[in-house]
Short mmCIF file of C-alpha atoms in Angstrom, two decimals:
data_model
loop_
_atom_site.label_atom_id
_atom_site.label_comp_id
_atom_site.label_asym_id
_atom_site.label_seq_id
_atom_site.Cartn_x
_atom_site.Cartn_y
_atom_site.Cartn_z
CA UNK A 1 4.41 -59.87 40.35
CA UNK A 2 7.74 -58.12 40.43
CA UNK A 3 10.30 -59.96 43.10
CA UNK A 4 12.46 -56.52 44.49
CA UNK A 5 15.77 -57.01 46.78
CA UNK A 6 15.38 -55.80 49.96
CA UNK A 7 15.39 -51.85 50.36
CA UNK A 8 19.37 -50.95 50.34
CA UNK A 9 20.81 -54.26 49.35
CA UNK A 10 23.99 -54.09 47.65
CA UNK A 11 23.35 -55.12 44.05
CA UNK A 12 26.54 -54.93 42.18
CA UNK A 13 29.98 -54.73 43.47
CA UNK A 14 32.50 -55.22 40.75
CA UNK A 15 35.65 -53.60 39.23
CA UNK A 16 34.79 -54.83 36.00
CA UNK A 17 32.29 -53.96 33.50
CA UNK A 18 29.65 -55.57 35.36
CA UNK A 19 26.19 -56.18 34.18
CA UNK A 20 23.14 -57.47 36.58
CA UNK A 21 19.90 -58.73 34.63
CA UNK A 22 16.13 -58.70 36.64
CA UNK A 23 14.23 -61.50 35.00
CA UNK A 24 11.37 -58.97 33.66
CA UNK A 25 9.98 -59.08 30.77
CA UNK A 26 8.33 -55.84 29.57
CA UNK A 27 8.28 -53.22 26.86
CA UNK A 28 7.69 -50.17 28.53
CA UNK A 29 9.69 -49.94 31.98
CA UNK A 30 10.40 -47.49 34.15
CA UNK A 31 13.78 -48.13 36.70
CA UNK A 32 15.35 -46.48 39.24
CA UNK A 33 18.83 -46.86 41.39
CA UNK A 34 20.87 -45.40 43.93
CA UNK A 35 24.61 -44.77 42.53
CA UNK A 36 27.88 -42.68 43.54
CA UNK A 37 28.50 -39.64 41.76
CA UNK A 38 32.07 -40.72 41.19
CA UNK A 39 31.27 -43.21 38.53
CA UNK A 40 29.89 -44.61 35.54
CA UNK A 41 25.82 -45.82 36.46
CA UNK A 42 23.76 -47.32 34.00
CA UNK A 43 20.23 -49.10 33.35
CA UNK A 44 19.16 -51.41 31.26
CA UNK A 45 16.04 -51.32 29.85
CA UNK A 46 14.59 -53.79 26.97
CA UNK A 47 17.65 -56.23 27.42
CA UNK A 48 17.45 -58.85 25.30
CA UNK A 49 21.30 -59.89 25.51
CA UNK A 50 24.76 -58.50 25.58
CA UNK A 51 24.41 -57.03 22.20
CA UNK A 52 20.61 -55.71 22.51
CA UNK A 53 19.46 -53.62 24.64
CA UNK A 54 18.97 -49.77 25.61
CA UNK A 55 20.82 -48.35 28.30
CA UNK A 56 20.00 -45.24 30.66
CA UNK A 57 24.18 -44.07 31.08
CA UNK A 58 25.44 -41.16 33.75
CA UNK A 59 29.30 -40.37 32.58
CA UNK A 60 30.80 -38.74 35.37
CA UNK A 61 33.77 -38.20 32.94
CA UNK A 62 31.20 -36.73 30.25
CA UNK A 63 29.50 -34.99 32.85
CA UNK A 64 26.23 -36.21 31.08
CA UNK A 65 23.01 -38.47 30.79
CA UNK A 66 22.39 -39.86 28.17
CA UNK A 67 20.87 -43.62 26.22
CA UNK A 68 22.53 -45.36 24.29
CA UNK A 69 20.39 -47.87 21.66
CA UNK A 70 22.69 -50.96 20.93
CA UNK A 71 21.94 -53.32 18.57
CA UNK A 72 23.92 -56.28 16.98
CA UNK A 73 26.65 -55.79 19.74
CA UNK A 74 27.37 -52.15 19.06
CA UNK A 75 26.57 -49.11 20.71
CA UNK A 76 24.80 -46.73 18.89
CA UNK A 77 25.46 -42.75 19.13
CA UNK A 78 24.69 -41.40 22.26
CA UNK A 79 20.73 -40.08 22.55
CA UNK A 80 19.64 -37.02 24.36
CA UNK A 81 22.72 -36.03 26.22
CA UNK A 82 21.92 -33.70 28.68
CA UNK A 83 25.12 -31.85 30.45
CA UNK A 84 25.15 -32.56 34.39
CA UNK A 85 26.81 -29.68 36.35
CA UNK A 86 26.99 -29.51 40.34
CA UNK A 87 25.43 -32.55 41.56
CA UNK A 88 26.40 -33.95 45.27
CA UNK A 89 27.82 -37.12 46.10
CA UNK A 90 24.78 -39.57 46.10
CA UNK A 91 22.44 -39.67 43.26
CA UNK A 92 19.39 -41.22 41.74
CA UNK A 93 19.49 -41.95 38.53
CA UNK A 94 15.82 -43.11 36.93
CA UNK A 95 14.84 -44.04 33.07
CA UNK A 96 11.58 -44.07 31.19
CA UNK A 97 11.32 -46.36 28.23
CA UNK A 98 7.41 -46.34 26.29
CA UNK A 99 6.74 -47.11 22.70
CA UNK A 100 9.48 -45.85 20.70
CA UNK A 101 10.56 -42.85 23.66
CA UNK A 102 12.94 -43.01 26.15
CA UNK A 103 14.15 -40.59 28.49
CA UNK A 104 16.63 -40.54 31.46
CA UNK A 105 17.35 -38.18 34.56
CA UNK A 106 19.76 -38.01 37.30
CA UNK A 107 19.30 -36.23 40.57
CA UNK A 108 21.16 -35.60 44.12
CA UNK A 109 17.87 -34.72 45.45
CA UNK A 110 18.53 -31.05 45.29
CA UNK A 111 19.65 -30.95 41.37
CA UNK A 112 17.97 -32.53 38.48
CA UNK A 113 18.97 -33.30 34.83
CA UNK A 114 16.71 -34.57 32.47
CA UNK A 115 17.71 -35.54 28.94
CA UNK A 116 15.75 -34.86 25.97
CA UNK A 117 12.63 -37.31 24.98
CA UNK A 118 14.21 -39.56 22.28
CA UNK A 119 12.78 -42.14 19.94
CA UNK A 120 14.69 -45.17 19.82
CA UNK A 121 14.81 -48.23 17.45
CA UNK A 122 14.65 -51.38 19.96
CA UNK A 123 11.01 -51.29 20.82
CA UNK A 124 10.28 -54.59 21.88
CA UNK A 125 10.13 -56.34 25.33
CA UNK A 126 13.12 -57.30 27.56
CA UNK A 127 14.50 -57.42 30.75
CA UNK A 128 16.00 -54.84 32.87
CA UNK A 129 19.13 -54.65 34.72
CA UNK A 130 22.66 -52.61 35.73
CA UNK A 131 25.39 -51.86 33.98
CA UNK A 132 28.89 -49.53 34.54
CA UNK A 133 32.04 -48.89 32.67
CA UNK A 134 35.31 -51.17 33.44
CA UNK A 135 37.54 -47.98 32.94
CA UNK A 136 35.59 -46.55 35.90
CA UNK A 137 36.52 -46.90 39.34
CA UNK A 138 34.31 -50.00 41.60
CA UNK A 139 30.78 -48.87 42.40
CA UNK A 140 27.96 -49.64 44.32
CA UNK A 141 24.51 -49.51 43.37
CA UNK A 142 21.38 -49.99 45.98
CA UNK A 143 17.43 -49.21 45.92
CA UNK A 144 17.62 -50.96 42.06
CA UNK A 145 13.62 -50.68 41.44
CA UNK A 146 12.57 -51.73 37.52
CA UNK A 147 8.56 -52.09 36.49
CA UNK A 148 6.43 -51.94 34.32
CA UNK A 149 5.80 -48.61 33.20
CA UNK A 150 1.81 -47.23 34.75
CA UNK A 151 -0.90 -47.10 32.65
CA UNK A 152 -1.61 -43.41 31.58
CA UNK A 153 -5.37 -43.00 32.23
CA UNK A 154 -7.93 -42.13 29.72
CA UNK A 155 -10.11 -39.54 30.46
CA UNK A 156 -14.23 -40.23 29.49
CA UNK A 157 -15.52 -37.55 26.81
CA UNK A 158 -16.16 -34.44 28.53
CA UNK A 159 -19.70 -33.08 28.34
CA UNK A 160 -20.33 -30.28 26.50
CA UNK A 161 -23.84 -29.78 26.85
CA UNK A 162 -24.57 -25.95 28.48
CA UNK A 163 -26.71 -26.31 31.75
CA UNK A 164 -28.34 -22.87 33.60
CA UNK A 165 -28.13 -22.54 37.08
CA UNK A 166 -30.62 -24.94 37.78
CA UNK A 167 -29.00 -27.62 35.78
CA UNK A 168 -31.42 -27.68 32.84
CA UNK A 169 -30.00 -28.36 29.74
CA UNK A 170 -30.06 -25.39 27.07
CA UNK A 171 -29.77 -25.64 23.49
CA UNK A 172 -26.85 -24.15 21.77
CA UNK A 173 -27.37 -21.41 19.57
CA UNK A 174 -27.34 -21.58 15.71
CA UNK A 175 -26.97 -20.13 12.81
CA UNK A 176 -30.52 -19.46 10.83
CA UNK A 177 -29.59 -22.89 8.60
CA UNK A 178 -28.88 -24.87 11.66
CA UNK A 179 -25.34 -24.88 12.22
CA UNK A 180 -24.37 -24.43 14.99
CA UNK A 181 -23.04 -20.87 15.93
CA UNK A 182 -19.86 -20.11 15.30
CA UNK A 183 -17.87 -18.90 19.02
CA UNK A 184 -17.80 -15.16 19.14
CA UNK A 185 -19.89 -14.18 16.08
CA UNK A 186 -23.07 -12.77 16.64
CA UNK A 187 -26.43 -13.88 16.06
CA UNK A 188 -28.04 -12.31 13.64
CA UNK A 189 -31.06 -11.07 15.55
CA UNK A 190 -28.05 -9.47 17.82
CA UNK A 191 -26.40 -8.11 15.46
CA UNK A 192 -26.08 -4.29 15.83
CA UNK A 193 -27.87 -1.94 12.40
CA UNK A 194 -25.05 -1.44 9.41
#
């Protein structure tokens, strides 16, 4: 089970680079947080420790979403950057990480950005957590939600058999050697004189 803060507890408070770790362990995660439009907000996703993980970053200075993939305590280039125009004051920003893809989005609840679905290198499990820029002015996150990412269901084989009206089961037509007909060529015994 996941332990959550209560709903709108401040979580981070700092005018630092600041970084807040959930003790989760997962590979595929999906988090969420309410941040101020006026600064950096990040999540963390697949933290391992301060020099491996893959953050979910808004730049209000970029004006853009984007992950960054950092490995042996550097950042790698920035992944999917998606431009963020008009966007109000208060903002959710929410990250996807499953297999090798990642994706991030940001929204005010009126306008949405979505960055492209990226494959990134660290693919194994980790924790989850907060993060901001020092350079940006103090911020306050609240409603921090990471889990595991939901299964994606499986759907049973469909059946193709072809029923009437009264739900008996008719053969499908084939070809005079037994295969079965090809769609939209006709039978021969259809077929209209040369």
């Amino acid at each position: 089970s996941i332990e959550r803060p209560a709903p709108g507890a401040v979580l981070l408070n700092d005018d630092g680079a600041a970084m807040a770790i959930h003790q989760l362990n997962e590979k595929d995660l999906v988090a969420s947080v309410a941040a101020l439009s006026h600064a950096s907000a990040g999540l963390l996703l697949r933290y391992h420790d301060a020099g491996s993980y893959l953050a979910a970053v808004y730049s209000p200075t970029a004006k853009a979403v984007y992950l960054l993939d950092r490995e042996k305590g550097a950042d790698g280039d920035p992944l999917g950057s998606m431009p963020v125009g008009a966007i109000g004051p208060n903002v959710v920003l929410s990250a996807e990480v499953r297999g090798p893809w990642a994706a991030v989005s940001i929204t005010d609840g009126t306008n949405t950005y979505t960055s492209k679905i990226v494959a990134v290198s660290n693919t194994t499990a980790g924790g989850a957590g907060l993060w901001h820029e020092s350079a940006i002015p103090a911020h306050t996150f609240t409603h921090f939600d990471p889990r595991k990412s939901p299964t994606r269901g499986t759907d049973d084989p469909l059946d193709n058999k072809l029923c009437d009206s009264r739900g008996i089961y008719r053969r499908p037509r084939r070809e005079s050697d037994g295969r079965p007909l090809v769609q939209g060529k006709v039978p021969p015994a259809h077929a209209p004189p040369p």
